[in-house]
PDB file of C-alpha atoms and ligand atoms in Angstrom:
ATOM      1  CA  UNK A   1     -14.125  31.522   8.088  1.00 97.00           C
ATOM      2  CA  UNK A   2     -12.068  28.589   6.860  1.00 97.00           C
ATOM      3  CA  UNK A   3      -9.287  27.370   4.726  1.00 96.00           C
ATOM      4  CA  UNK A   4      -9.767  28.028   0.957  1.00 94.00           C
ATOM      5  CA  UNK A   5     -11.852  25.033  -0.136  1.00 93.00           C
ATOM      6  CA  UNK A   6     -13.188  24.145   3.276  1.00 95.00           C
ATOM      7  CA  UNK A   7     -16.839  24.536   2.292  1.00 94.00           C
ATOM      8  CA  UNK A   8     -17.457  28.192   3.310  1.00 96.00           C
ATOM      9  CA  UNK A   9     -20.028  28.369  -0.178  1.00 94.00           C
ATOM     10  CA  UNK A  10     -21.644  25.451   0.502  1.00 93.00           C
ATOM     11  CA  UNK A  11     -22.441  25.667   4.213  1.00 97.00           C
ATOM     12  CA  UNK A  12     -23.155  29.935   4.127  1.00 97.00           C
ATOM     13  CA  UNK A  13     -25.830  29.256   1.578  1.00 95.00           C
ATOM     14  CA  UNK A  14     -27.101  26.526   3.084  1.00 96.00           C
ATOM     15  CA  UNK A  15     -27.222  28.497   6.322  1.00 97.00           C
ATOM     16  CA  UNK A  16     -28.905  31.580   4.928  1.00 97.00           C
ATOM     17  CA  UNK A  17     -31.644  29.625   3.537  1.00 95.00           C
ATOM     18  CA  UNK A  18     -32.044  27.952   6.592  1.00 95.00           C
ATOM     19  CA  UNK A  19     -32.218  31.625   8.598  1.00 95.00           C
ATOM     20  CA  UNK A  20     -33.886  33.825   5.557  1.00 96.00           C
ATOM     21  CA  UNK A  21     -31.147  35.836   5.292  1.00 97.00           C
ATOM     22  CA  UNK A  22     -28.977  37.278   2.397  1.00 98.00           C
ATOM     23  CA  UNK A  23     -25.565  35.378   1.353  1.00 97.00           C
ATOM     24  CA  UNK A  24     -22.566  37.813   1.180  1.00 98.00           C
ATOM     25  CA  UNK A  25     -19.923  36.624  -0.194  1.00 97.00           C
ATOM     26  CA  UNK A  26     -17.106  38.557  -1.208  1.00 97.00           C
ATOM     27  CA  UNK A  27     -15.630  36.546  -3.577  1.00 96.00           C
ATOM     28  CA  UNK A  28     -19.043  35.703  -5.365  1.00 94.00           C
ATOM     29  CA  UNK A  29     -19.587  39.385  -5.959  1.00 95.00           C
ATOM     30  CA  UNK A  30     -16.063  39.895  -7.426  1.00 96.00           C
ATOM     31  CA  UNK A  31     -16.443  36.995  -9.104  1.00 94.00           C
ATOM     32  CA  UNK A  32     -19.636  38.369 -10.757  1.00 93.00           C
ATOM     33  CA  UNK A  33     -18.194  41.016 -11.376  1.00 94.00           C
ATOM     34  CA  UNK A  34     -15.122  39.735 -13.363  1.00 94.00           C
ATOM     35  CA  UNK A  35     -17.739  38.107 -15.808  1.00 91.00           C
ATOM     36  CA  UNK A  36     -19.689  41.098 -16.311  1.00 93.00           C
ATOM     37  CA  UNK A  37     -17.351  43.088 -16.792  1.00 94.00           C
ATOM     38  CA  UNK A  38     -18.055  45.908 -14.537  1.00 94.00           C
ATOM     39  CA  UNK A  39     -15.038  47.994 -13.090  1.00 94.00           C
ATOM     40  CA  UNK A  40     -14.592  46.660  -9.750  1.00 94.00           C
ATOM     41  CA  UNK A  41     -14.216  43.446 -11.975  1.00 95.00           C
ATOM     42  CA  UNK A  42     -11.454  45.044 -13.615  1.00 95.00           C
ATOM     43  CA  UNK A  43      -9.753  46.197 -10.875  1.00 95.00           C
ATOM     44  CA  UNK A  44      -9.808  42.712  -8.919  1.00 97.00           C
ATOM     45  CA  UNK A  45      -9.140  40.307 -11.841  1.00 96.00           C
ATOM     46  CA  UNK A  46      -5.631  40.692 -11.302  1.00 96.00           C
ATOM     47  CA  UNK A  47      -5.347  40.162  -7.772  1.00 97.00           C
ATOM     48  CA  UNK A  48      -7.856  37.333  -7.988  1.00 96.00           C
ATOM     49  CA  UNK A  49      -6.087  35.319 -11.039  1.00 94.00           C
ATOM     50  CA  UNK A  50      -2.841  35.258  -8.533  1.00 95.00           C
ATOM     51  CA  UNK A  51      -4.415  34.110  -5.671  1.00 95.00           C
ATOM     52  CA  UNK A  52      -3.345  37.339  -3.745  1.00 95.00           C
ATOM     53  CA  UNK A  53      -6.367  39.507  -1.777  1.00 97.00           C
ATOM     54  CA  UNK A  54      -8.109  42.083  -3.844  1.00 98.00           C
ATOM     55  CA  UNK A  55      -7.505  46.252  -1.985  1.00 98.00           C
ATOM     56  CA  UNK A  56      -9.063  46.992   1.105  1.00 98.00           C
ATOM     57  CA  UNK A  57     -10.655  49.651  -1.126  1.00 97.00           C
ATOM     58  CA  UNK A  58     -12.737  47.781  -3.646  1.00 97.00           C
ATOM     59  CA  UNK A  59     -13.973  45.426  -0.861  1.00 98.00           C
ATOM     60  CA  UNK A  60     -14.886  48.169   1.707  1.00 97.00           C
ATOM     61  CA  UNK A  61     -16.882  49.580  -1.305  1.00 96.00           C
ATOM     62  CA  UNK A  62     -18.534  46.415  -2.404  1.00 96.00           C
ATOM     63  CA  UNK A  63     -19.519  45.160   1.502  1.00 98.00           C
ATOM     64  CA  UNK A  64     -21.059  49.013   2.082  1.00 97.00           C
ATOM     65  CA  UNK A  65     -22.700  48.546  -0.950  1.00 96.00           C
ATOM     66  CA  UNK A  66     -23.825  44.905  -0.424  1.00 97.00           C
ATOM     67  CA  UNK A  67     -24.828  45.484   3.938  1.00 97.00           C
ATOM     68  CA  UNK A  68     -26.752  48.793   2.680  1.00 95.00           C
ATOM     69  CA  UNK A  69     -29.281  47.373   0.980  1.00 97.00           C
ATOM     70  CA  UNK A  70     -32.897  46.660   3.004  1.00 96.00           C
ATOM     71  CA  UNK A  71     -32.269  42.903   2.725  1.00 96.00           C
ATOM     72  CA  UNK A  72     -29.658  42.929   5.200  1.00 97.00           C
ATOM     73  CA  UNK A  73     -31.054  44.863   7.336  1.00 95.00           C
ATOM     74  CA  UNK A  74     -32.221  42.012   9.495  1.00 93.00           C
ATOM     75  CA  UNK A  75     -28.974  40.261   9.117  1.00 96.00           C
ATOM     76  CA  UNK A  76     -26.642  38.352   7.093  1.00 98.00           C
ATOM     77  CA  UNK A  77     -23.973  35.494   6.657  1.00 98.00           C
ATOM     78  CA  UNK A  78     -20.487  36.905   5.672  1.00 98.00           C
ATOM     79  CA  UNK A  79     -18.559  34.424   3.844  1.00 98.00           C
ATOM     80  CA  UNK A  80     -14.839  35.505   2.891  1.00 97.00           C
ATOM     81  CA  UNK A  81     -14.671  38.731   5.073  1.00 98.00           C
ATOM     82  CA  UNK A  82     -13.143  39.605   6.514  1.00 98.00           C
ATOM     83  CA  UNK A  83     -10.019  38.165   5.651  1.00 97.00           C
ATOM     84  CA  UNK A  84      -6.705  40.417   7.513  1.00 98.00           C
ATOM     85  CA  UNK A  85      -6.573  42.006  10.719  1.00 97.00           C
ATOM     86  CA  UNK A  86      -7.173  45.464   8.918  1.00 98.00           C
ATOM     87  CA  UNK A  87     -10.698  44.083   7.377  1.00 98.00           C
ATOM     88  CA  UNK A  88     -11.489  42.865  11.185  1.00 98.00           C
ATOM     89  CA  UNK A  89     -11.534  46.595  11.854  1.00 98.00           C
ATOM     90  CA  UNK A  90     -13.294  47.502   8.242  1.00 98.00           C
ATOM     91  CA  UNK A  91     -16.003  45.399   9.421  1.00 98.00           C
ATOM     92  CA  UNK A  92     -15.762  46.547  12.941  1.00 98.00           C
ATOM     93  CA  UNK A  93     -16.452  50.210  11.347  1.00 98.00           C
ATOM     94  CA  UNK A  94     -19.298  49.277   9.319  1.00 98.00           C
ATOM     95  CA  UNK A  95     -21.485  47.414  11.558  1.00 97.00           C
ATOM     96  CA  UNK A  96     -21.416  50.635  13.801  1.00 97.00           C
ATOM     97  CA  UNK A  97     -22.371  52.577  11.229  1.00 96.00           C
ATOM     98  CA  UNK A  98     -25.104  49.809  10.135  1.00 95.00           C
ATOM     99  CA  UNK A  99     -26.239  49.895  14.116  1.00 95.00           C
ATOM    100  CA  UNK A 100     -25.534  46.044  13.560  1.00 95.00           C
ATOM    101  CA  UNK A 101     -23.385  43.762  15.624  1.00 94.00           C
ATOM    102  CA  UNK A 102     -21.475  40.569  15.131  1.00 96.00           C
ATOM    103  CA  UNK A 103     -23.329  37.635  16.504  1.00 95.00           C
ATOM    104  CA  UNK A 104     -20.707  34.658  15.703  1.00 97.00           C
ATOM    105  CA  UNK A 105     -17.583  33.957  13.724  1.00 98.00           C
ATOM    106  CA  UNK A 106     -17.411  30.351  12.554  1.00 98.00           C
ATOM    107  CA  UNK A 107     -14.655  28.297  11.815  1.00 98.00           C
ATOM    108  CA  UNK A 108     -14.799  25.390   9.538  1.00 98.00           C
ATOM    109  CA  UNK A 109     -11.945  22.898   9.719  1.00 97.00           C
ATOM    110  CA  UNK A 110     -10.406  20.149   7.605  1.00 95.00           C
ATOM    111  CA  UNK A 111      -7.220  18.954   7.090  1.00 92.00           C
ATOM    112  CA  UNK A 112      -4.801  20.597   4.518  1.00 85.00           C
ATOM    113  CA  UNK A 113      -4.704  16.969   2.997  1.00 87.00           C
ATOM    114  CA  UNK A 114      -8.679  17.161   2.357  1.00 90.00           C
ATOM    115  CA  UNK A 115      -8.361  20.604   1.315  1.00 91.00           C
ATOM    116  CA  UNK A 116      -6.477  19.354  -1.691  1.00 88.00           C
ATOM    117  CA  UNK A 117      -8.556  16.920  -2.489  1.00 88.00           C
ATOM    118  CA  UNK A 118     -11.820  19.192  -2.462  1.00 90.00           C
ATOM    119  CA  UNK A 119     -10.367  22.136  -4.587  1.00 91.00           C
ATOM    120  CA  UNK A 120      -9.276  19.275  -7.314  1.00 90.00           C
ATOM    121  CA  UNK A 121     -12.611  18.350  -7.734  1.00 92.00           C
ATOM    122  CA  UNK A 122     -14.651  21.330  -7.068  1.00 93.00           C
ATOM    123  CA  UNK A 123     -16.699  22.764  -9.932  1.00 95.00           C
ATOM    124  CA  UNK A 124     -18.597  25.981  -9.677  1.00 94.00           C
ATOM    125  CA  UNK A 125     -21.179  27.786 -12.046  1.00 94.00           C
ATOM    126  CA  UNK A 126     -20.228  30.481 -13.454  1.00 91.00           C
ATOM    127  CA  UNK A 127     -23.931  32.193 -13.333  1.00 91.00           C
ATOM    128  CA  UNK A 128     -25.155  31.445  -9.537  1.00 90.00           C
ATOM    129  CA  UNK A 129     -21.658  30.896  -8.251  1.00 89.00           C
ATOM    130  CA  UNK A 130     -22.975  27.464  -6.288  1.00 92.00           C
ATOM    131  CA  UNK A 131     -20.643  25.059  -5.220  1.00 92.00           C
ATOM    132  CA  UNK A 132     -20.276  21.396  -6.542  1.00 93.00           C
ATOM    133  CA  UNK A 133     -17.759  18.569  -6.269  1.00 93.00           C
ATOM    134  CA  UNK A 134     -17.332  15.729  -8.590  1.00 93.00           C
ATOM    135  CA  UNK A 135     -17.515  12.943  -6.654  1.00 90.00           C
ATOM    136  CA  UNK A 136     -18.691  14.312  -3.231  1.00 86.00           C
ATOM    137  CA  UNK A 137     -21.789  16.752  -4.444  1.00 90.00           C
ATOM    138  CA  UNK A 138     -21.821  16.257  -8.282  1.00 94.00           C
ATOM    139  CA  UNK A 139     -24.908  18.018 -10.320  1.00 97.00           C
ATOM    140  CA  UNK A 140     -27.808  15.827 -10.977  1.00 97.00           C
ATOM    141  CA  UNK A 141     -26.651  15.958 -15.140  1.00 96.00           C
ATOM    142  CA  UNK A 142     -22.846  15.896 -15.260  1.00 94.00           C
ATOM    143  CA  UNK A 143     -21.534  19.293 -16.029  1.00 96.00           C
ATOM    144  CA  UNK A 144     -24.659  21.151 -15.422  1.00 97.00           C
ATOM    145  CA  UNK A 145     -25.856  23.845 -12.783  1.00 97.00           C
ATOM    146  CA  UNK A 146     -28.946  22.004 -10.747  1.00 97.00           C
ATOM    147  CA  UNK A 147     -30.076  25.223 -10.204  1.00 95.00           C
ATOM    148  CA  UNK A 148     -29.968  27.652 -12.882  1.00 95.00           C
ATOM    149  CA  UNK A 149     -28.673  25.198 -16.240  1.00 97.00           C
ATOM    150  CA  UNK A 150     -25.022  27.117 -17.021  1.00 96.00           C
ATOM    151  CA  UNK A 151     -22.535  24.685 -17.956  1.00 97.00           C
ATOM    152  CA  UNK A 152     -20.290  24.508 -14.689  1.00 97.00           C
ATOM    153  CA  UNK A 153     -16.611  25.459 -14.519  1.00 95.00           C
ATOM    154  CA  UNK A 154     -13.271  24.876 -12.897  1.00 94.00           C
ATOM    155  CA  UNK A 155     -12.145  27.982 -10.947  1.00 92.00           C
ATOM    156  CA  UNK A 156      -9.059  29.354 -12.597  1.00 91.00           C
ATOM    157  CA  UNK A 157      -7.883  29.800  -9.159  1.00 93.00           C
ATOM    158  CA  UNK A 158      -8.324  26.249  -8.322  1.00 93.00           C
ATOM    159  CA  UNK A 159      -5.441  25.562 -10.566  1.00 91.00           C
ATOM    160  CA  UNK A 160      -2.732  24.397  -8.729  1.00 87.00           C
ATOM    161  CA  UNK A 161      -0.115  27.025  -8.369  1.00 87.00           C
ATOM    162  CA  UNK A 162      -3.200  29.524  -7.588  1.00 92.00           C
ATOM    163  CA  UNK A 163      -3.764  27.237  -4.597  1.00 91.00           C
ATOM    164  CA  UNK A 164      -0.507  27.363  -3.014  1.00 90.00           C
ATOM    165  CA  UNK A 165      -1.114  31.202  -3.039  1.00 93.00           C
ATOM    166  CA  UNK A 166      -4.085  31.344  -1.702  1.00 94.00           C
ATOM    167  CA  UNK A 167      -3.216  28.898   0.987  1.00 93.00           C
ATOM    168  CA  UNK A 168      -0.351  30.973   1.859  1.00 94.00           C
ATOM    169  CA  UNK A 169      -2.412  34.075   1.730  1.00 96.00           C
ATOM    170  CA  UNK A 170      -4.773  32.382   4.301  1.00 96.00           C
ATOM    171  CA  UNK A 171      -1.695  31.136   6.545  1.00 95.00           C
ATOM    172  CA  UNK A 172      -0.050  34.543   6.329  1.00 97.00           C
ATOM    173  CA  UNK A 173      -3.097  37.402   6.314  1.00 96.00           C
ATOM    174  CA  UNK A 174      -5.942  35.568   7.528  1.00 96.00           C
ATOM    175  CA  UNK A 175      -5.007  33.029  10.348  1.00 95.00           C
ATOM    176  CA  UNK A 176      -4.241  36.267  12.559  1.00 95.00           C
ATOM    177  CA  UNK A 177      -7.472  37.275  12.998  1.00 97.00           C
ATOM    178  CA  UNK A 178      -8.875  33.992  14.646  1.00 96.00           C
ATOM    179  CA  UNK A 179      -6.826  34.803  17.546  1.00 93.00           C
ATOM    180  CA  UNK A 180      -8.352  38.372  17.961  1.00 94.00           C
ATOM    181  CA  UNK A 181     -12.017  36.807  17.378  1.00 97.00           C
ATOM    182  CA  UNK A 182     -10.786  34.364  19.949  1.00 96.00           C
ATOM    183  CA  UNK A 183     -10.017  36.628  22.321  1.00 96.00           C
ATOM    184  CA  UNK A 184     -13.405  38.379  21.702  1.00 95.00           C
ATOM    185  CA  UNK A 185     -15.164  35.084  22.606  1.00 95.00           C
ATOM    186  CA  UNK A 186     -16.755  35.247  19.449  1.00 96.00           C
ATOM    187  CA  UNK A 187     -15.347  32.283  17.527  1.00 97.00           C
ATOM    188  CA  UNK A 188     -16.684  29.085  17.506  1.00 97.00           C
ATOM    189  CA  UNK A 189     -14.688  25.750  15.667  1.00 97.00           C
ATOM    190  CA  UNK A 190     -16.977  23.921  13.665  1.00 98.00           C
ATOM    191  CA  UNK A 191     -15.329  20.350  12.369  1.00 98.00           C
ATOM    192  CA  UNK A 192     -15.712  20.625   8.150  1.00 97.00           C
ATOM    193  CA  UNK A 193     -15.230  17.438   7.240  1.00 95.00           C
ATOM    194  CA  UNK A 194     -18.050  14.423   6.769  1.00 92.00           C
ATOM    195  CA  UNK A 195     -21.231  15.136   4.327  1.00 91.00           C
ATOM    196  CA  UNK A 196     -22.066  18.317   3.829  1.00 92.00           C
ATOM    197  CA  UNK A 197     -25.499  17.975   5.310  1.00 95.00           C
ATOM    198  CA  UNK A 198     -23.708  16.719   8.422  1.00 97.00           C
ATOM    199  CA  UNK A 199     -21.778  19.730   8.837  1.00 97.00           C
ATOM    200  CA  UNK A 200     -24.442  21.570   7.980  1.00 97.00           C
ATOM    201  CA  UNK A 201     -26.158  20.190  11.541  1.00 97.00           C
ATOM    202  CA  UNK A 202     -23.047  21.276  13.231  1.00 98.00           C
ATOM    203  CA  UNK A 203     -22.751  24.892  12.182  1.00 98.00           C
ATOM    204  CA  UNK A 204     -26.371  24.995  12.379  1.00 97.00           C
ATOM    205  CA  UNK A 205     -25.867  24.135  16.343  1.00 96.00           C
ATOM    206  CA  UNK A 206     -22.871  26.161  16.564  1.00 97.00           C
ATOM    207  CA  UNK A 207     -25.186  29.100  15.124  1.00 96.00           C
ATOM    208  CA  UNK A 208     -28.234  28.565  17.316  1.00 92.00           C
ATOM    209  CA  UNK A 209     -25.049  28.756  20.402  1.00 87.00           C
ATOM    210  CA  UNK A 210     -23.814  31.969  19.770  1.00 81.00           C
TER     211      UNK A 210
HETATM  212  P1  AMP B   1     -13.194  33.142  -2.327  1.00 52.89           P
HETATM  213  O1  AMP B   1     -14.314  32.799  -3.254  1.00 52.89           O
HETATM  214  O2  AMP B   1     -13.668  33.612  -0.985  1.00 52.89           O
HETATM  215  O3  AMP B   1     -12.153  32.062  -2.252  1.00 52.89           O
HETATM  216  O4  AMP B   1     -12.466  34.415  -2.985  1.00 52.89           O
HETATM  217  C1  AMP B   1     -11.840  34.335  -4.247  1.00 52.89           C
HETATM  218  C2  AMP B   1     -10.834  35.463  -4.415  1.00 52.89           C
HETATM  219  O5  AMP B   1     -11.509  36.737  -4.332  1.00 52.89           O
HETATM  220  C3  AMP B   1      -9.773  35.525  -3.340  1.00 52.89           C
HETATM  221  O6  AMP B   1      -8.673  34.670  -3.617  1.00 52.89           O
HETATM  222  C4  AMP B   1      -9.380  37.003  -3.396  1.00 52.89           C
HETATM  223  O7  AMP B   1      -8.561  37.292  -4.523  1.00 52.89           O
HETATM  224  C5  AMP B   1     -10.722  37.673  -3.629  1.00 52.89           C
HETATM  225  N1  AMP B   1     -11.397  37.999  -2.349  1.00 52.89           N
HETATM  226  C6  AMP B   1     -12.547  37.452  -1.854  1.00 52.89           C
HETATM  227  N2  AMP B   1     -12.865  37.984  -0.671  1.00 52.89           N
HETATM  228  C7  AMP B   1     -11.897  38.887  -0.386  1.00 52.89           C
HETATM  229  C8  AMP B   1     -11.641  39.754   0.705  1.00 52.89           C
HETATM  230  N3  AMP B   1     -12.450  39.793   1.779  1.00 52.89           N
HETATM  231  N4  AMP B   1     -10.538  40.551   0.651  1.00 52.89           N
HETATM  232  C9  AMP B   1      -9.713  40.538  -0.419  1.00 52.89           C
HETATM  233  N5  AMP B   1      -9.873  39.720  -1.477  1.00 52.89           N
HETATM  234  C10 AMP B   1     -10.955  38.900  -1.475  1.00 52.89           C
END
């Protein structure tokens, strides 16, 4: 969990390399699907473009889909999801059917100050989805996905006005459930800011603590 921009991306797919598991991420797959096209894509373009959440019913659909296939079934990363109290209990409702449980919720951190500053420089590709930032974690060639070659982007929802949405989304629907997760004794704070590889060492700890 974290603030827009905070370096869930980064840090869950460093993590699940790290622990052989698969990397969900919600807005990856709806992002994916956007630029292929496909219906869900249709359906969440809207929501996405204005910063707002996507329906609870598209992303139910696309996490059953996503947890039901035999990769996950040793585990996984989550990485934007859930994002409301009502997902909390979505997710709550799939793991039981999955027989899985929640190990750890982890909370990355930064200042809204550094948040800015991240989201104005981050560049993603369009292909892989992986994370870059111009000046912090810029591509080997400028403009060019290390891993897979696709010219990288700009989010459109890293424009500026989409920002403010999305942090008020966050501040409004999302904040809410770190007290729940809190209360659980599941949540751990993990301190985002510093090198990425630093942080990764952090959450890594925080990880092997839960
Ligand atoms: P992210 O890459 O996590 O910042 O997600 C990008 C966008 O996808 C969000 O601003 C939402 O419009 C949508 N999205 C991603 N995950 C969710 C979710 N769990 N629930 C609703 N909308 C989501």
């Amino acid at each position: 969990m974290g603030m827009p921009g905070v370096g869930k991306g980064t840090q869950a797919a460093r993590l699940c390399q790290d622990l052989g598991v698969p990397h969900v991420s919600t807005g990856g797959i709806l992002r994916q699907a956007v630029a292929s096209g496909a219906p869900l894509g249709l359906r969440a373009r809207s929501y996405m473009a204005s910063g707002g959440l996507v329906p609870d019913d598209l992303v139910e659909e696309l996490v059953v889909e996503r947890l039901g296939r035999p990769d996950a079934g040793d585990g996984f990363v989550l990485d934007g999801f859930p994002r409301s109290v009502e997902q909390v209990a979505m997710l709550d409702r799939i793991l039981a059917r999955l027989g899985q449980r929640l190990d750890g919720v982890f909370l990355l951190t930064a200042s809204p100050a550094e948040i800015i500053r991240r989201l104005g420089g981050r560049r993603v590709c369009p292909r892989c989805d992986r994370v870059y930032h111009v000046d912090n974690q810029p591509p080997r060639s400028p403009g060019v996905c290390d891993a897979c070659g696709s010219a990288l982007v700009q989010r459109p929802d890293d424009a500026e006005s989409v920002v403010r949405e999305r942090l008020e989304v966050y501040a409004r629907q999302t904040l809410p459930i770190v007290e729940g997760y809190l209360a659980r004794g599941v949540l751990r704070e993990v301190n985002g800011v510093g090198e990425p590889q630093d942080v990764a060492v952090r959450l890594r700890l925080a990880v092997g603590q839960a």
